[in-house]
Amino acid sequence: MINPYLQWQQRISNNWQLVLNSNYIGANGRYKYKVDGDASDTLAIRKNGNVHSLQTDVALYYSKTDSNKFNIHLNYYNAKRGLPGPVIFYSELPGQHLNNNDLFVQAGYQHIWKNSLKLLLNSKVSQLKTRYLDSPYFNTKGYILENYKQREAYQSAALSYAITNDWEISYVIDASYTTVDADINKYAYPARFTLLNVLASSFKIGRWQLQGNLLQTNIHESVQKGAAFQQKAVLSPTLVATVQPFSEPNFKLRAFYKNAFRAPTLDELYYYAAVERIIKPEFVYQYDLGATYSKNLNGFLEYVVLTADAYYNNVHNKILAVPSRNPAVFSFSNLGKVDIKGLDVGFRSQTRSYNGWQASLNVNYTYQYAVDVSDPTAATYKQQIPYTPKNTLAFNAGANYKDLGIYFNQVVSAGRYYTGTNQPEYLVPGYALSDASAVYKFISGKTPVTTSLEVNNLFNKNYSIIRSYPMPGRSYRLSFQITI
């Protein structure tokens, strides 16, 4: 794999600046893998995983003052990639191919008046072209070829005003119009208009910080064939409270309630749909209680930060996405009711610098019990929903000596089931994945250079995230960054 990247920053005048970003990825996608459970040491090579992509972004920034800013972006993305098929005892099914050709233009304007009134405007128009090829395929043509063209116009406007130093209110309106065309017989040709209104406020009194917002979602959709998605206007409130219980600001408690609504996207409803999809909107009632402790220290450690959150989500008509034909094509369905109970715990710290040495440590742990409680008589009742591990641990440690940095990352994930029936034969085993890297910065002449070496999957573990899709073993990446 090669991945060159270029960023060019050019000041045109005192008020105008040009920024160009461009990167290319070229990879053959071929790597060795082993299938567990066949009692052999045979290795095979993954096929049809090649990627060629180019992304370029050009932006102009205007800033007369900190209270008067404007920017405009032009972004182009082109990609051609193979979609490797599933592997079943070394028999790799034929893969598909996916091409993307995307273009968007977006602009933003911000103005702040002396009376604290703030205005933020954002506009965007985009066109996304997708070409999907599945060949060979057992139909009369011998292949499936689908071309999609999605166009969207988007406008957002936000106003905020500080009534006092401790009380601010805001109003935001977002509007978008999206259409999808395809060269498929009897296609739906959907068009969707979405209007979002948000009224929000933030208020501080003593050691309390209170926030709230009310979101109204309006969706109108039309199709030329089939049944269009229908949904009445939905109100979604959110309440957030943060309190500092003691005089010292080190310890804070927080809690929130959120009523969230998610409509199925046009991708979920109308892309790669061999038959008409009926997907209901998702409603979520979220509750969270958390705490943060942070303290600056004078000894060996410079600071410590501890965070913990316990949450409960009650989900109605959860939209479930499960990989089917390949990693890009999913099967979508609704689960009538899902209960999610979870715990997130984090720790972050860093030592002081001693004779050029400094070390850091980040640890995050997540427990998530997400079960289907739709039907007490079903085999999936109170079973963990597909592709949701109960336990995940992420560990990151690093040490720096002057211009040299060495880092180690560890991710440990419990197993997950690929169906809603939690039987051993449906288990995708868990994994422990390690990565290591070294970064060195130096000056060549007058040119700053940063070079890095990464070793991913350090111990060459054989693992899968999606059933029958083996992931790469050990790989190396050498990078150079030159600033002129």
XYZ file of C-alpha atoms in Angstrom:
484
model
C 0.000 0.000 0.000
C 1.145 3.516 -0.791
C -0.552 6.586 0.669
C 1.011 9.930 -0.361
C -0.507 13.036 1.205
C -0.024 16.709 0.370
C -1.153 19.822 2.232
C -0.424 23.279 0.860
C -1.209 26.409 2.901
C -0.844 29.760 1.161
C -1.645 33.191 2.566
C -3.010 35.233 -0.321
C -3.507 38.467 1.623
C -4.034 39.659 5.169
C -7.602 38.395 5.024
C -7.519 35.448 2.583
C -5.848 32.046 2.920
C -5.801 29.017 0.597
C -5.514 25.446 1.870
C -5.158 22.418 -0.427
C -5.328 18.827 0.847
C -4.911 15.800 -1.369
C -4.223 12.147 -0.677
C -4.052 8.958 -2.717
C -4.369 5.363 -1.566
C -3.236 2.470 -3.730
C -3.295 -1.043 -2.260
C -3.520 -4.535 -3.700
C -5.415 -5.785 -0.647
C -3.680 -9.141 -0.722
C -2.758 -10.606 2.652
C -2.335 -14.044 4.148
C -4.938 -15.523 6.460
C -5.766 -18.767 8.190
C -9.159 -20.330 8.850
C -9.586 -21.502 12.431
C -10.987 -24.917 13.159
C -9.633 -26.899 10.209
C -6.729 -28.445 12.187
C -4.145 -27.395 9.599
C -1.430 -24.777 9.166
C -2.553 -23.861 5.655
C -2.405 -20.188 4.729
C -4.349 -18.592 1.908
C -4.161 -15.152 0.298
C -7.123 -12.769 0.404
C -8.285 -11.713 -3.048
C -10.293 -8.892 -4.615
C -9.406 -6.403 -1.886
C -7.640 -3.864 -4.100
C -8.232 -0.142 -3.480
C -7.402 2.935 -5.555
C -8.742 6.235 -4.274
C -8.011 9.941 -4.660
C -9.449 12.686 -2.484
C -8.784 16.399 -2.984
C -10.096 19.330 -0.981
C -9.510 22.993 -1.852
C -10.590 25.638 0.655
C -10.553 29.419 0.793
C -10.717 31.113 4.202
C -11.603 34.757 4.774
C -11.185 36.398 8.158
C -11.568 40.145 8.537
C -11.809 39.871 12.332
C -12.488 37.070 14.795
C -16.166 38.009 14.560
C -16.445 37.998 10.767
C -15.347 34.802 8.990
C -16.133 33.009 5.722
C -14.950 29.778 4.098
C -15.717 27.762 0.986
C -14.649 24.165 0.205
C -14.557 22.136 -2.981
C -14.104 18.390 -2.362
C -13.656 15.616 -4.923
C -13.418 11.892 -4.169
C -12.897 9.028 -6.613
C -12.427 5.420 -5.559
C -12.361 1.988 -7.180
C -12.246 -1.005 -4.896
C -12.858 -4.683 -4.779
C -15.228 -6.100 -2.183
C -13.819 -9.474 -1.103
C -16.391 -12.182 -0.549
C -16.804 -14.379 2.533
C -14.378 -17.234 3.209
C -15.764 -20.633 4.150
C -12.972 -23.186 4.738
C -10.672 -21.525 2.206
C -13.399 -21.436 -0.443
C -13.552 -17.716 -1.143
C -16.746 -16.668 -2.872
C -16.408 -14.296 -5.848
C -16.193 -10.680 -4.784
C -17.940 -7.595 -6.027
C -16.632 -4.203 -7.168
C -17.624 -0.736 -5.970
C -16.765 2.588 -7.625
C -17.473 6.002 -6.106
C -17.302 9.393 -7.774
C -18.306 12.141 -5.334
C -18.240 15.921 -5.508
C -19.466 18.553 -3.072
C -19.179 22.288 -2.520
C -19.860 23.804 0.885
C -19.567 27.277 2.345
C -19.820 28.735 5.833
C -20.219 32.236 7.246
C -19.955 33.400 10.864
C -20.662 36.820 12.304
C -20.652 37.993 15.927
C -22.130 41.344 16.895
C -21.027 43.429 19.860
C -24.284 42.708 21.682
C -23.254 38.978 21.704
C -25.689 37.963 18.938
C -24.063 35.244 16.800
C -25.014 34.061 13.315
C -23.713 30.920 11.633
C -24.675 29.908 8.078
C -23.674 26.705 6.289
C -24.581 25.645 2.745
C -23.753 22.516 0.790
C -24.563 20.893 -2.549
C -23.322 17.403 -3.386
C -23.486 14.679 -5.984
C -22.543 11.092 -5.134
C -22.215 8.518 -7.920
C -22.004 4.824 -7.019
C -21.370 1.896 -9.379
C -21.838 -1.628 -8.006
C -20.873 -4.750 -9.981
C -21.466 -8.349 -8.889
C -20.002 -10.747 -11.448
C -20.378 -13.616 -12.039
C -23.961 -13.883 -10.802
C -26.502 -16.631 -11.394
C -29.086 -14.718 -13.408
C -29.873 -14.429 -17.124
C -27.267 -11.668 -17.614
C -24.590 -13.421 -15.590
C -23.967 -10.290 -13.496
C -25.602 -7.497 -11.493
C -24.716 -3.920 -12.434
C -26.287 -1.038 -10.530
C -25.561 2.686 -10.912
C -26.843 5.212 -8.372
C -26.727 9.003 -8.408
C -27.592 10.856 -5.207
C -27.920 14.633 -5.195
C -28.457 16.823 -2.158
C -28.862 20.496 -1.327
C -28.448 21.498 2.328
C -28.835 24.763 4.212
C -28.356 25.508 7.904
C -28.805 28.704 9.890
C -28.060 29.178 13.587
C -28.633 32.149 15.885
C -27.476 32.438 19.494
C -27.763 35.218 22.027
C -26.326 35.630 25.528
C -29.065 37.098 27.706
C -26.610 37.321 30.624
C -23.087 36.045 31.198
C -24.603 32.804 32.527
C -27.595 32.325 30.230
C -27.523 31.720 26.484
C -30.281 30.705 24.083
C -30.048 29.551 20.460
C -32.203 28.525 17.535
C -31.074 26.380 14.579
C -32.887 25.385 11.415
C -31.567 22.794 8.941
C -33.185 21.982 5.602
C -32.112 19.422 3.011
C -33.539 18.018 -0.208
C -32.171 14.697 -1.486
C -32.935 12.632 -4.580
C -31.648 9.238 -5.759
C -31.657 8.028 -9.372
C -30.673 4.538 -10.542
C -30.586 2.558 -13.804
C -32.685 -0.239 -12.293
C -35.952 -1.479 -13.733
C -38.992 -0.167 -11.812
C -36.794 1.738 -9.349
C -38.439 3.813 -6.610
C -36.650 7.116 -7.485
C -37.035 8.555 -3.966
C -36.974 12.245 -3.089
C -36.826 13.391 0.545
C -37.221 16.819 2.123
C -35.996 17.096 5.717
C -36.554 20.082 7.999
C -35.023 20.235 11.488
C -35.763 22.920 14.086
C -33.835 23.124 17.359
C -34.435 25.479 20.260
C -31.708 25.258 22.909
C -30.632 27.000 26.083
C -27.701 26.840 28.496
C -27.898 28.263 32.011
C -25.362 28.411 34.822
C -26.291 29.088 38.436
C -23.771 28.621 41.213
C -22.167 25.205 40.813
C -24.871 23.998 38.443
C -24.749 23.967 34.649
C -28.115 23.232 33.004
C -28.671 22.626 29.300
C -31.705 21.670 27.299
C -32.917 21.538 23.732
C -36.008 20.583 21.809
C -35.601 19.154 18.308
C -38.470 18.970 15.835
C -37.941 16.614 12.883
C -40.089 16.913 9.747
C -39.639 14.473 6.852
C -41.591 14.374 3.606
C -40.707 11.692 1.091
C -42.060 10.737 -2.321
C -41.339 7.809 -4.665
C -42.357 6.850 -8.199
C -42.815 3.182 -7.292
C -43.720 1.455 -4.046
C -44.562 2.987 -0.701
C -42.749 6.119 0.454
C -41.453 6.461 3.992
C -44.035 8.321 6.049
C -43.490 10.020 9.382
C -45.348 12.724 11.266
C -43.416 15.553 12.900
C -41.452 14.297 15.906
C -40.377 16.254 18.996
C -37.143 15.083 20.694
C -36.226 16.770 24.014
C -32.826 16.632 25.712
C -31.955 17.683 29.281
C -28.402 17.847 30.654
C -27.267 18.772 34.165
C -23.730 19.141 35.527
C -22.901 19.965 39.136
C -19.723 20.652 41.072
C -20.672 19.290 44.535
C -17.618 20.617 46.388
C -15.813 23.943 46.427
C -12.833 22.457 44.588
C -13.515 22.068 40.825
C -11.789 18.664 40.566
C -14.928 16.543 40.914
C -18.089 16.924 38.818
C -21.285 14.911 38.433
C -23.391 14.880 35.282
C -26.640 13.379 34.091
C -28.741 13.590 30.978
C -31.995 12.423 29.470
C -32.423 12.317 25.718
C -35.297 11.278 23.526
C -33.743 10.506 20.142
C -35.405 9.803 16.811
C -33.696 8.283 13.763
C -35.395 7.780 10.432
C -34.000 5.146 8.056
C -31.668 6.785 5.550
C -32.106 6.656 1.796
C -29.091 4.333 1.679
C -30.797 1.912 4.057
C -34.066 1.992 2.152
C -33.101 2.197 -1.517
C -29.508 1.060 -2.118
C -28.861 -2.557 -3.184
C -32.502 -3.422 -2.433
C -33.443 -6.515 -4.431
C -36.929 -6.265 -2.886
C -38.754 -3.328 -1.341
C -37.526 -2.636 2.188
C -39.930 -1.672 4.940
C -37.898 -0.178 7.793
C -39.569 1.598 10.686
C -38.023 4.670 12.331
C -36.046 4.177 15.525
C -36.995 5.830 18.844
C -34.509 5.837 21.736
C -34.949 6.923 25.355
C -31.480 7.505 26.807
C -30.479 7.973 30.453
C -26.935 8.642 31.671
C -25.282 9.287 35.025
C -21.582 10.101 35.080
C -18.719 11.603 37.041
C -15.372 13.205 36.250
C -12.388 13.690 38.508
C -9.389 15.665 37.286
C -6.450 17.048 39.215
C -3.164 18.713 38.390
C -0.328 17.216 40.435
C 3.066 18.442 41.543
C 4.893 15.115 41.785
C 5.899 12.444 39.300
C 2.546 12.716 37.506
C 1.530 15.980 35.880
C -2.222 15.269 36.036
C -4.813 12.511 36.322
C -8.301 12.354 34.802
C -10.891 9.731 35.752
C -14.288 9.420 34.063
C -17.178 7.005 34.569
C -20.628 6.822 32.973
C -23.470 4.393 33.545
C -26.248 4.493 30.969
C -29.506 2.866 29.966
C -31.069 3.039 26.503
C -34.578 1.845 25.769
C -34.830 1.430 21.988
C -38.026 0.890 20.009
C -37.781 -0.436 16.440
C -33.985 -0.546 16.547
C -32.572 -0.459 13.020
C -30.234 -3.441 12.812
C -27.593 -3.609 10.065
C -25.886 -6.964 9.462
C -23.308 -7.591 6.677
C -24.678 -9.876 3.976
C -23.188 -10.211 0.472
C -20.009 -8.262 1.272
C -18.701 -5.597 3.688
C -20.474 -2.835 1.733
C -23.919 -4.420 1.367
C -25.898 -4.860 4.563
C -29.162 -6.508 5.452
C -31.471 -4.125 7.348
C -34.296 -4.984 9.715
C -36.052 -3.738 12.848
C -35.899 -5.210 16.326
C -39.129 -4.361 18.120
C -37.562 -3.450 21.450
C -33.959 -3.474 22.706
C -32.658 -2.705 26.191
C -29.074 -1.485 26.441
C -27.305 -1.166 29.786
C -23.733 0.000 29.750
C -20.743 1.324 31.622
C -17.873 3.437 30.296
C -14.772 3.991 32.455
C -11.703 5.974 31.463
C -8.329 6.915 32.923
C -5.806 9.384 31.499
C -2.489 10.582 32.915
C 0.888 11.960 31.937
C 4.207 12.286 33.727
C 6.192 15.444 34.021
C 9.203 15.878 31.767
C 12.426 14.654 33.388
C 15.679 15.146 31.477
C 13.795 14.970 28.184
C 11.693 11.933 29.192
C 7.908 11.958 29.389
C 5.294 9.164 29.444
C 1.511 9.015 29.004
C -1.210 6.447 29.605
C -4.837 6.171 28.432
C -7.189 3.332 29.370
C -10.850 2.980 28.405
C -13.225 0.147 29.247
C -16.776 -0.377 27.949
C -19.372 -2.861 29.126
C -22.524 -3.084 27.014
C -25.403 -5.445 27.703
C -27.691 -5.005 24.668
C -30.505 -7.527 24.488
C -33.613 -8.094 22.406
C -36.724 -7.855 24.609
C -39.307 -7.747 21.823
C -41.049 -11.087 22.353
C -40.795 -13.185 25.562
C -41.711 -16.316 23.567
C -38.978 -15.893 20.926
C -35.635 -17.746 20.987
C -33.844 -14.372 20.837
C -35.528 -12.998 23.985
C -32.946 -11.410 26.316
C -30.144 -12.484 23.955
C -27.304 -10.134 23.005
C -28.072 -8.475 19.672
C -25.846 -9.350 16.671
C -22.293 -8.009 16.415
C -22.338 -6.320 19.830
C -19.550 -7.442 22.194
C -20.236 -7.119 25.912
C -16.699 -6.093 26.917
C -14.170 -3.876 25.158
C -10.877 -2.567 26.557
C -8.580 -0.037 24.873
C -5.112 0.685 26.253
C -2.624 3.262 24.945
C 0.812 3.956 26.429
C 3.591 6.143 25.130
C 7.038 7.389 26.048
C 8.899 10.364 24.588
C 12.573 11.161 24.818
C 13.343 14.529 23.242
C 12.413 14.051 19.546
C 11.764 10.301 19.750
C 8.393 8.808 20.703
C 7.462 5.152 21.186
C 3.814 4.100 21.511
C 1.879 0.915 22.167
C -1.840 0.304 21.614
C -3.871 -2.677 22.789
C -7.526 -3.391 21.973
C -9.260 -6.341 23.603
C -12.758 -7.239 22.436
C -15.006 -10.014 23.703
C -16.705 -12.309 21.223
C -19.916 -11.360 19.462
C -22.732 -13.375 17.924
C -23.658 -12.925 14.274
C -27.293 -13.862 14.907
C -29.774 -13.001 17.629
C -29.588 -16.570 18.939
C -26.582 -16.737 21.282
C -25.496 -20.293 20.601
C -21.792 -21.333 20.494
C -21.976 -22.153 16.789
C -22.946 -18.535 16.032
C -20.073 -16.947 17.966
C -17.421 -14.782 16.290
C -14.492 -15.191 18.720
C -13.059 -12.235 20.563
C -9.562 -10.941 19.955
C -6.671 -9.017 21.485
C -4.991 -6.766 18.947
C -1.682 -4.974 19.540
C -0.090 -2.138 17.566
C 3.257 -0.434 18.101
C 4.807 2.655 16.567
C 7.858 4.906 16.787
C 8.020 8.562 15.726
C 11.192 10.584 15.256
C 11.412 14.300 14.436
C 14.524 16.009 13.111
C 15.697 18.928 10.990
C 17.293 18.236 7.594
C 19.051 21.432 6.674
C 16.250 23.880 7.422
C 13.448 21.425 6.663
C 11.468 19.788 9.506
C 10.996 16.054 8.926
C 8.850 13.575 10.860
C 9.294 9.877 10.220
C 7.314 7.058 11.763
C 7.255 3.276 11.707
C 4.064 1.401 12.612
C 3.614 -2.300 13.208
C -0.061 -3.232 13.157
C -1.278 -6.539 14.584
C 2.102 -6.864 16.254
C 1.687 -10.508 17.290
C 0.137 -11.607 13.975
C -3.194 -12.631 15.509
C -5.781 -14.397 13.380
C -9.132 -12.684 13.970
C -12.387 -11.536 12.374
C -14.756 -8.709 13.179
C -17.396 -9.921 10.716
C -18.063 -13.633 10.362
C -16.152 -15.264 7.459
C -14.168 -12.093 6.715
C -10.604 -12.694 8.015
C -8.621 -9.589 8.876
C -4.956 -8.958 7.938
C -2.100 -10.315 10.021
C 1.023 -8.346 10.893
C 1.678 -5.353 8.640
C 4.158 -2.481 8.543
C 3.799 1.160 7.580
C 6.681 3.592 7.062
C 5.755 7.280 6.833
C 7.605 10.516 6.177
C 6.222 14.020 6.683
C 8.187 16.934 5.250
C 7.241 20.553 5.983
C 8.577 23.205 3.632
